[in-house]
C-alpha positions as CSV (number, residue, x, y, z in Angstrom):
1,M,12.1,-19.5,5.3
2,T,11.1,-16.8,7.8
3,A,8.8,-13.6,7.0
4,I,11.8,-10.9,7.3
5,K,14.2,-13.3,5.3
6,S,11.9,-14.2,2.5
7,A,11.0,-10.4,2.4
8,W,14.5,-9.6,2.1
9,S,15.5,-12.3,-0.2
10,A,12.3,-11.0,-2.4
11,L,14.1,-7.5,-2.5
12,G,17.3,-8.9,-3.4
13,G,18.9,-7.9,-0.2
14,D,22.1,-9.2,1.0
15,P,21.3,-11.7,3.7
16,A,24.3,-10.5,5.8
17,L,22.7,-7.4,6.4
18,L,19.9,-9.2,8.5
19,A,22.3,-9.3,11.3
20,R,21.6,-5.7,11.4
21,L,17.8,-6.1,12.3
22,T,16.3,-7.0,15.8
23,T,12.9,-7.2,16.7
24,V,10.9,-6.8,19.9
25,A,8.2,-9.1,20.0
26,R,4.7,-8.4,21.7
27,E,2.0,-11.1,22.4
28,G,-1.3,-9.5,21.5
29,A,-0.4,-7.4,18.9
30,L,-2.3,-7.9,15.6
31,D,-3.9,-11.3,16.9
32,A,-5.5,-13.5,14.2
33,R,-5.4,-17.1,13.0
34,L,-3.0,-16.4,10.1
35,P,0.3,-15.0,11.2
36,V,-0.5,-11.2,10.6
37,R,1.9,-10.0,13.4
38,Q,5.1,-11.8,11.5
39,L,3.9,-10.4,8.0
40,A,3.5,-6.7,9.4
41,R,6.7,-6.9,11.6
42,A,8.3,-8.3,8.4
43,C,7.3,-5.5,6.2
44,A,8.0,-2.9,8.3
45,G,11.5,-4.4,9.2
46,V,12.6,-4.9,5.9
47,C,11.7,-1.3,4.6
48,A,13.8,0.1,7.8
49,L,16.6,-2.2,7.0
50,A,16.7,-1.0,3.3
51,A,16.4,2.5,4.4
52,A,19.3,2.1,6.6
53,E,21.3,0.5,3.6
54,L,20.8,3.3,1.5
55,A,21.8,5.8,4.3
56,A,24.9,3.9,5.1
57,R,26.0,4.0,1.4
58,R,25.3,7.7,0.9
59,A,26.9,8.6,4.2
60,A,29.8,6.4,3.3
61,L,29.3,4.4,6.8
62,G,31.5,1.7,7.3
63,E,28.5,-0.2,8.6
64,V,24.7,-0.2,8.1
65,P,22.7,1.4,11.2
66,G,21.1,-0.9,13.1
67,V,17.2,-1.5,12.7
68,R,15.0,-2.3,15.6
69,V,11.5,-3.0,14.9
70,D,9.0,-3.1,17.6
71,D,5.5,-5.1,17.4
72,G,3.9,-2.4,19.3
73,A,4.6,0.4,16.8
74,V,4.0,-1.6,13.9
75,A,0.4,-2.6,15.2
76,A,0.0,1.0,15.6
77,A,0.8,1.9,12.1
78,F,-1.1,-0.9,10.5
79,H,-4.0,0.7,12.2
80,S,-3.1,4.3,11.3
81,E,-6.5,4.9,9.6
82,R,-8.6,3.7,12.4
83,L,-6.3,5.4,15.0
84,L,-6.4,8.9,13.5
85,R,-8.3,11.6,15.2
86,I,-8.9,15.0,13.7
87,D,-9.9,17.5,16.5
88,G,-10.7,14.4,18.5
89,R,-13.2,13.0,15.8
90,A,-12.7,9.7,14.6
91,P,-12.5,9.2,10.7
92,V,-14.9,7.5,8.7
93,S,-14.1,4.1,7.8
94,F,-16.3,2.0,5.6
95,A,-19.8,3.3,3.9
96,P,-23.0,1.5,5.0
97,L,-22.8,-0.3,1.2
98,S,-19.1,-1.5,1.7
99,R,-20.0,-4.7,3.6
100,F,-20.8,-8.5,3.6
101,W,-24.3,-9.5,2.0
102,R,-26.0,-12.7,2.1
103,T,-26.9,-14.0,-1.3
104,A,-28.8,-17.1,-2.3
105,D,-25.9,-19.7,-1.8
106,G,-23.3,-17.6,0.6
107,W,-21.8,-14.3,0.7
108,V,-20.6,-11.4,-1.0
109,R,-18.5,-8.4,-0.2
110,T,-18.7,-4.9,-1.8
111,H,-16.8,-1.9,-1.6
112,A,-18.6,1.4,-2.3
113,N,-16.7,3.9,-0.3
114,Y,-16.1,6.4,-3.3
115,P,-19.5,7.9,-4.9
116,H,-18.9,6.5,-8.2
117,H,-18.2,3.2,-6.9
118,R,-21.5,3.3,-4.9
119,A,-23.2,4.8,-7.9
120,R,-22.3,1.7,-10.1
121,L,-23.1,-0.7,-7.2
122,L,-26.8,0.7,-7.3
123,T,-26.9,0.6,-11.0
124,A,-26.0,-3.1,-11.2
125,L,-28.3,-3.9,-8.8
126,G,-31.1,-1.8,-10.5
127,L,-31.7,0.5,-7.7
128,P,-32.2,4.1,-7.3
129,R,-29.3,6.5,-6.1
130,D,-30.8,7.2,-2.8
131,A,-31.5,3.3,-2.3
132,G,-30.1,2.0,1.1
133,T,-28.9,-1.1,2.7
134,E,-32.3,-2.8,3.2
135,D,-32.8,-2.4,-0.5
136,A,-29.6,-4.1,-1.6
137,A,-30.2,-6.7,0.9
138,V,-33.0,-8.2,-1.1
139,R,-31.5,-7.9,-4.4
140,F,-28.4,-9.7,-3.0
141,A,-30.6,-12.2,-1.7
142,G,-32.0,-13.1,-5.1
143,L,-28.5,-13.9,-6.6
144,T,-25.9,-16.6,-6.2
145,A,-22.5,-15.1,-4.7
146,L,-20.9,-15.5,-8.2
147,E,-23.9,-13.8,-10.1
148,A,-23.5,-11.1,-7.8
149,E,-19.7,-10.7,-8.1
150,E,-20.2,-10.7,-12.1
151,T,-23.0,-8.6,-12.2
152,V,-21.4,-5.6,-10.2
153,Q,-18.2,-6.2,-11.7
154,D,-19.4,-5.9,-15.2
155,A,-21.0,-2.5,-14.0
156,G,-17.9,-1.3,-13.1
157,G,-18.2,-1.9,-9.4
158,L,-16.5,-3.8,-7.1
159,A,-17.8,-7.2,-5.4
160,V,-16.1,-10.2,-4.8
161,A,-17.6,-13.6,-3.9
162,L,-16.7,-15.5,-0.7
163,R,-14.3,-18.1,-1.3
164,T,-12.7,-21.0,0.8
165,P,-8.9,-21.2,0.7
166,R,-9.2,-24.4,-1.6
167,E,-11.8,-22.7,-4.0
168,W,-9.4,-19.7,-4.4
169,R,-6.2,-22.2,-5.1
170,A,-8.3,-23.8,-8.0
171,H,-9.0,-20.2,-9.5
172,R,-7.0,-19.3,-12.7
173,Q,-5.9,-16.1,-11.0
174,A,-4.5,-17.9,-8.0
175,A,-2.3,-19.9,-10.1
176,E,-1.2,-16.6,-11.8
177,V,-0.3,-15.2,-8.5
178,A,1.3,-18.0,-7.1
179,A,3.8,-18.2,-10.0
180,R,5.1,-14.7,-9.4
181,P,7.5,-13.7,-6.9
182,L,6.4,-11.7,-3.9
183,V,8.5,-8.4,-5.3
184,E,8.9,-8.2,-8.9
185,R,11.9,-6.7,-10.1
186,E,12.9,-5.6,-13.3
187,R,15.6,-3.7,-15.4
188,L,14.8,-1.7,-18.0
189,A,16.6,0.8,-20.3
190,P,20.4,0.9,-19.6
191,A,21.0,4.4,-17.7
192,P,24.1,6.0,-16.1
193,T,24.8,4.9,-12.5
194,R,23.0,6.9,-10.2
195,V,25.1,9.5,-8.3
196,L,23.4,10.3,-5.0
197,P,24.8,13.5,-2.8
198,P,26.6,12.4,0.2
199,L,24.5,12.4,3.6
200,D,26.0,14.1,6.7
201,P,26.1,11.3,9.3
202,G,26.6,13.6,12.0
203,A,23.0,15.6,11.3
204,A,20.3,15.1,13.2
205,A,18.6,12.6,11.4
206,M,19.9,11.0,8.2
207,L,17.6,10.9,5.5
208,P,18.5,8.2,3.0
209,A,15.8,9.5,0.3
210,A,16.8,13.3,0.8
211,G,17.1,15.1,-2.7
212,L,14.9,12.7,-4.3
213,R,11.8,13.5,-6.3
214,V,9.0,11.1,-6.3
215,L,5.7,11.4,-8.3
216,D,3.0,9.7,-6.6
217,L,0.0,8.6,-8.8
218,T,-1.5,6.0,-6.1
219,R,-5.0,5.8,-4.2
220,V,-6.1,3.6,-1.3
221,L,-3.8,2.2,0.8
222,A,-0.9,0.6,-0.1
223,G,0.5,3.1,-2.7
224,P,0.0,6.1,-0.4
225,V,1.5,4.2,2.8
226,A,4.5,3.6,0.4
227,T,4.5,7.3,-0.6
228,R,4.0,8.4,3.1
229,T,7.2,6.4,3.9
230,L,9.2,7.7,1.2
231,G,8.3,11.3,2.5
232,L,9.4,10.4,6.0
233,L,12.7,9.4,4.7
234,G,13.4,12.8,3.0
235,A,11.9,12.5,-0.3
236,D,10.1,15.4,-2.1
237,V,6.8,13.7,-2.6
238,L,4.4,15.2,-4.9
239,R,0.7,13.3,-4.8
240,V,-1.1,14.1,-8.3
241,D,-4.8,13.2,-8.8
242,A,-7.3,14.0,-11.3
243,P,-9.4,16.9,-10.3
244,W,-12.7,15.1,-10.7
245,L,-11.4,12.4,-8.5
246,P,-11.1,13.7,-5.0
247,E,-9.6,11.5,-2.2
248,L,-11.8,10.6,0.9
249,P,-10.9,13.5,3.5
250,D,-10.1,11.3,6.6
251,Q,-8.0,8.7,4.2
252,H,-6.2,11.6,2.6
253,A,-5.5,13.0,6.4
254,D,-4.1,9.6,7.4
255,T,-1.7,8.9,4.3
256,G,-0.8,12.6,3.1
257,F,1.9,13.1,6.0
258,G,5.2,13.9,4.2
259,K,3.9,14.7,1.1
260,R,2.1,17.5,-0.8
261,S,-1.0,17.1,-3.1
262,A,-1.8,18.7,-6.3
263,T,-4.3,18.1,-9.2
264,L,-3.7,17.7,-12.8
265,D,-5.5,16.7,-15.7
266,L,-3.3,14.4,-17.8
267,A,-5.4,14.7,-21.0
268,V,-5.3,18.7,-20.7
269,D,-2.1,19.5,-18.7
270,R,0.2,16.8,-20.4
271,D,3.0,19.3,-21.0
272,R,2.7,20.1,-17.1
273,F,3.0,16.5,-16.4
274,E,6.2,16.1,-18.5
275,E,7.8,18.7,-16.8
276,L,7.4,17.1,-13.5
277,L,8.4,13.7,-15.0
278,A,11.7,15.4,-16.7
279,T,13.3,15.7,-13.1
280,A,11.7,12.9,-11.4
281,D,13.4,10.1,-9.7
282,V,10.5,7.8,-9.1
283,V,7.0,7.2,-10.2
284,V,4.8,5.3,-7.9
285,T,1.5,4.3,-9.5
286,G,-1.5,2.4,-8.0
287,Y,-4.4,2.2,-10.6
288,R,-5.3,-0.9,-12.4
289,P,-3.0,-2.7,-14.7
290,G,-2.7,-0.6,-17.7
291,A,-5.1,2.3,-16.6
292,L,-2.5,4.8,-17.2
293,D,-1.0,3.6,-20.4
294,R,-3.0,5.6,-22.6
295,F,-1.4,8.4,-21.2
296,G,2.0,7.0,-21.8
297,L,2.9,5.9,-18.4
298,S,3.8,2.3,-18.9
299,P,7.0,1.5,-17.2
300,G,8.7,1.4,-20.6
301,A,7.5,4.8,-21.9
302,L,8.3,6.6,-18.7
303,A,11.7,5.3,-18.6
304,E,12.6,5.9,-22.3
305,R,11.3,9.5,-21.5
306,R,13.3,9.8,-18.2
307,P,16.3,7.4,-18.3
308,G,17.4,6.3,-14.8
309,L,13.6,6.4,-13.3
310,V,12.4,3.9,-10.7
311,V,9.0,3.0,-11.4
312,A,7.1,1.4,-8.9
313,Q,3.4,-0.2,-9.4
314,V,1.1,-1.9,-7.0
315,S,-2.2,-3.5,-7.8
316,A,-4.8,-5.7,-6.3
317,W,-4.8,-8.7,-8.3
318,G,-1.7,-8.4,-10.4
319,A,-1.1,-7.6,-13.9
320,Y,-1.7,-10.8,-15.0
321,G,-4.3,-13.4,-15.4
322,P,-8.2,-13.2,-16.0
323,W,-8.4,-10.7,-13.3
324,A,-5.6,-8.5,-14.4
325,G,-8.2,-5.8,-15.2
326,R,-10.2,-5.9,-12.3
327,R,-10.4,-3.2,-9.6
328,G,-9.8,-4.4,-6.1
329,F,-9.1,-3.3,-2.3
330,D,-7.4,-5.2,0.7
331,S,-11.1,-6.1,1.9
332,L,-12.0,-7.7,-1.4
333,V,-8.7,-9.6,-1.6
334,Q,-9.4,-11.0,1.9
335,V,-12.6,-12.4,0.5
336,A,-11.5,-13.8,-2.5
337,T,-8.2,-15.7,-1.1
338,G,-10.0,-17.5,1.5
339,I,-8.8,-15.1,4.3
340,A,-12.2,-14.1,5.2
341,V,-13.2,-17.8,5.7
342,T,-10.2,-18.7,8.0
343,E,-10.5,-15.8,10.1
344,G,-14.5,-16.4,10.2
345,S,-16.6,-18.0,12.6
346,A,-19.8,-19.7,13.2
347,G,-20.4,-19.7,9.4
348,E,-19.7,-15.8,9.3
349,P,-17.3,-14.4,7.1
350,G,-14.6,-12.5,9.3
351,A,-11.6,-10.1,8.6
352,L,-8.0,-9.7,9.6
353,P,-7.0,-7.4,12.3
354,A,-5.9,-4.7,10.3
355,Q,-5.8,-3.8,6.3
356,A,-2.5,-5.6,6.6
357,L,-2.4,-6.5,3.0
358,D,-2.9,-2.9,2.2
359,H,-0.2,-1.8,4.8
360,G,2.2,-4.6,4.4
361,T,2.1,-4.2,0.5
362,G,3.0,-0.4,1.2
363,Y,6.0,-0.9,3.1
364,L,7.2,-3.4,0.9
365,L,6.7,-1.3,-2.0
366,A,8.9,1.7,-0.4
367,A,11.5,-1.1,0.5
368,A,11.7,-2.1,-3.2
369,V,12.0,1.4,-4.3
370,L,15.0,2.0,-1.7
371,R,16.9,-1.0,-2.8
372,A,16.1,-0.1,-6.5
373,L,18.0,3.2,-5.6
374,T,21.0,1.4,-3.8
375,E,21.2,-0.9,-6.7
376,Q,21.2,2.0,-9.3
377,S,24.2,3.4,-7.4
378,V,26.0,0.6,-8.2
379,D,25.1,-0.3,-12.0
380,G,22.7,2.1,-12.9
381,H,19.8,1.0,-15.4
382,S,16.1,2.1,-15.1
383,R,14.2,-0.2,-12.9
384,C,10.4,-1.3,-12.6
385,V,9.2,-3.0,-9.2
386,R,5.7,-4.5,-8.8
387,L,3.3,-5.8,-6.2
388,A,0.1,-7.1,-5.6
389,L,-2.1,-7.4,-2.9
390,A,-3.2,-10.8,-3.7
391,R,0.5,-11.8,-4.0
392,T,1.0,-10.6,-0.2
393,A,-2.2,-12.5,0.4
394,H,-0.6,-15.6,-0.8
395,W,2.5,-15.3,1.0
396,L,0.4,-14.7,4.5
397,T,-1.4,-18.0,3.8
398,D,1.3,-20.0,2.5
399,G,3.0,-21.3,5.9
400,M,4.7,-18.1,7.1
401,T,6.6,-18.6,10.0
402,D,8.2,-16.3,12.7
403,E,12.0,-17.7,13.6
404,I,13.8,-14.2,12.9
405,R,17.0,-14.0,14.8
406,P,18.3,-12.3,17.0
407,V,15.1,-11.0,18.9
408,A,16.4,-7.8,21.1
409,A,13.6,-8.6,23.7
410,A,10.5,-10.2,24.5
411,G,8.4,-7.2,25.2
412,A,5.6,-6.6,27.4
413,P,2.4,-8.0,26.0
414,Y,0.7,-5.7,23.9
415,T,-2.3,-3.9,25.4
416,G,-3.0,-0.9,23.2
417,P,-1.4,1.6,20.9
418,D,-0.9,4.6,23.3
419,A,2.8,4.5,23.5
420,W,2.9,4.9,19.7
421,L,0.5,7.7,19.2
422,T,1.3,11.3,18.9
423,E,-0.4,14.5,18.4
424,A,0.6,17.5,15.9
425,D,-1.3,20.7,14.6
426,S,-1.9,20.6,10.9
427,P,-4.0,22.6,8.2
428,L,-6.4,20.0,8.8
429,G,-6.7,20.6,12.4
430,R,-5.1,19.1,15.3
431,L,-4.3,15.4,14.6
432,R,-3.7,12.5,16.7
433,H,-1.6,10.0,14.6
434,A,0.4,6.6,14.5
435,L,4.3,7.1,14.8
436,P,5.8,5.8,11.9
437,P,7.3,2.0,12.5
438,V,10.3,2.6,9.7
439,T,13.5,3.8,11.2
440,F,16.9,3.0,12.1
441,A,19.8,4.5,14.3
442,G,20.2,8.0,13.3
443,G,17.6,8.2,11.0
444,P,14.2,10.1,11.2
445,T,11.4,9.4,13.7
446,G,8.6,11.7,12.4
447,W,7.5,13.2,8.9
448,P,8.8,16.7,8.1
449,R,5.5,17.8,7.4
450,P,1.7,17.0,8.4
451,P,-0.9,16.7,5.7
452,A,-2.7,19.6,4.1
453,P,-6.1,19.7,2.1
454,W,-6.6,17.8,-0.8
455,G,-5.4,19.1,-4.1
456,T,-4.2,22.5,-2.5
457,D,-0.5,22.4,-3.4
458,P,0.8,23.8,-6.9
459,A,1.8,20.9,-9.3
460,G,5.5,21.5,-9.1
461,W,8.6,20.5,-7.2
462,R,10.0,22.2,-4.0
């Protein structure tokens, strides 16, 4: 099954609608040993198709608008955090302690971009707060890769031993991941059929998520990509963070388009959160499975208090298996699942040309929300959709092919992102950023608002 067909099938989409989707293939975009270009094209493509489907239903169109996916636009979007410029300044990507380290028997990769993760990593290694890369390298060299992984994980930090594809397939977590569908879709409690206000097909841009309220409880990077996309499509997206966990400024600038940003202490301001939930249509969470349950934010508990809600969850490893409770990021999932070995050379581990697991999963998550809203307009019910970076990695490494038909054109080779970049003023400064890859005939071509400084909006709906 081709990448787009398999993704659309995982979303429960009508296969006949695939005829409305065409692609512009560009050699050189997202080049890798693994079929990254196909994955990226599929994820953006099915998201655009799900948006067009919902728009057609709301505008009472006789036919779903056509969707055209260009590899160039997709490649630029999958590099959005690297291409962003703020008043001409390039963003900070990975911190010095977020990298590969040689161990006594192989390699381990760490993630320490956030201050609290850095502190836990240094504590696990028995190093002072001001220790640098040379000190950490000495410590890692005295441990095996698995010892390093467990030592850092036990301290609440993030480290994963480099595994070959064969070693990952033999792991219990890999078996659990492979046993799940790419997109987990679940009906929760019964609820009335969702009645969506009609869209004007003659408007300047049809916004299929217009009038919908999305509570965004996500961090880095897949969840924010999903909610950024829902904001593009017209939703009122309110990102809510704990006041003591600020987002990295450059990361917030990249993923803050089309949404507002507020802070809320769930332990203290619970009544305010319940007021938000009472009129929310969608809740998107990106924390470790179960981490929010103590606040009554499990899918079942949310749907009980807000019948008809769509709950969308994304995690690194999935809500199952021995690693269900582990923290994780795209770079670490690549290392665990054998991708870093496949993309490496000369005994050195490598990486995908973009954080494709994060971006791809983000667009799939947005697509799953859109499809759930369409399905609710037919037969109601609260809904829950779940995705995991590790499951997306399994899809990437499991023989994906690229035979989607029809292809609109074999475009010129990809020589860079310039054609898919634009500039805009914002409260953060002059921004250069990637254009959205998700659009359809008559749909939006840009976000309704630029990002604002983190946590500066009121915790309320527009």
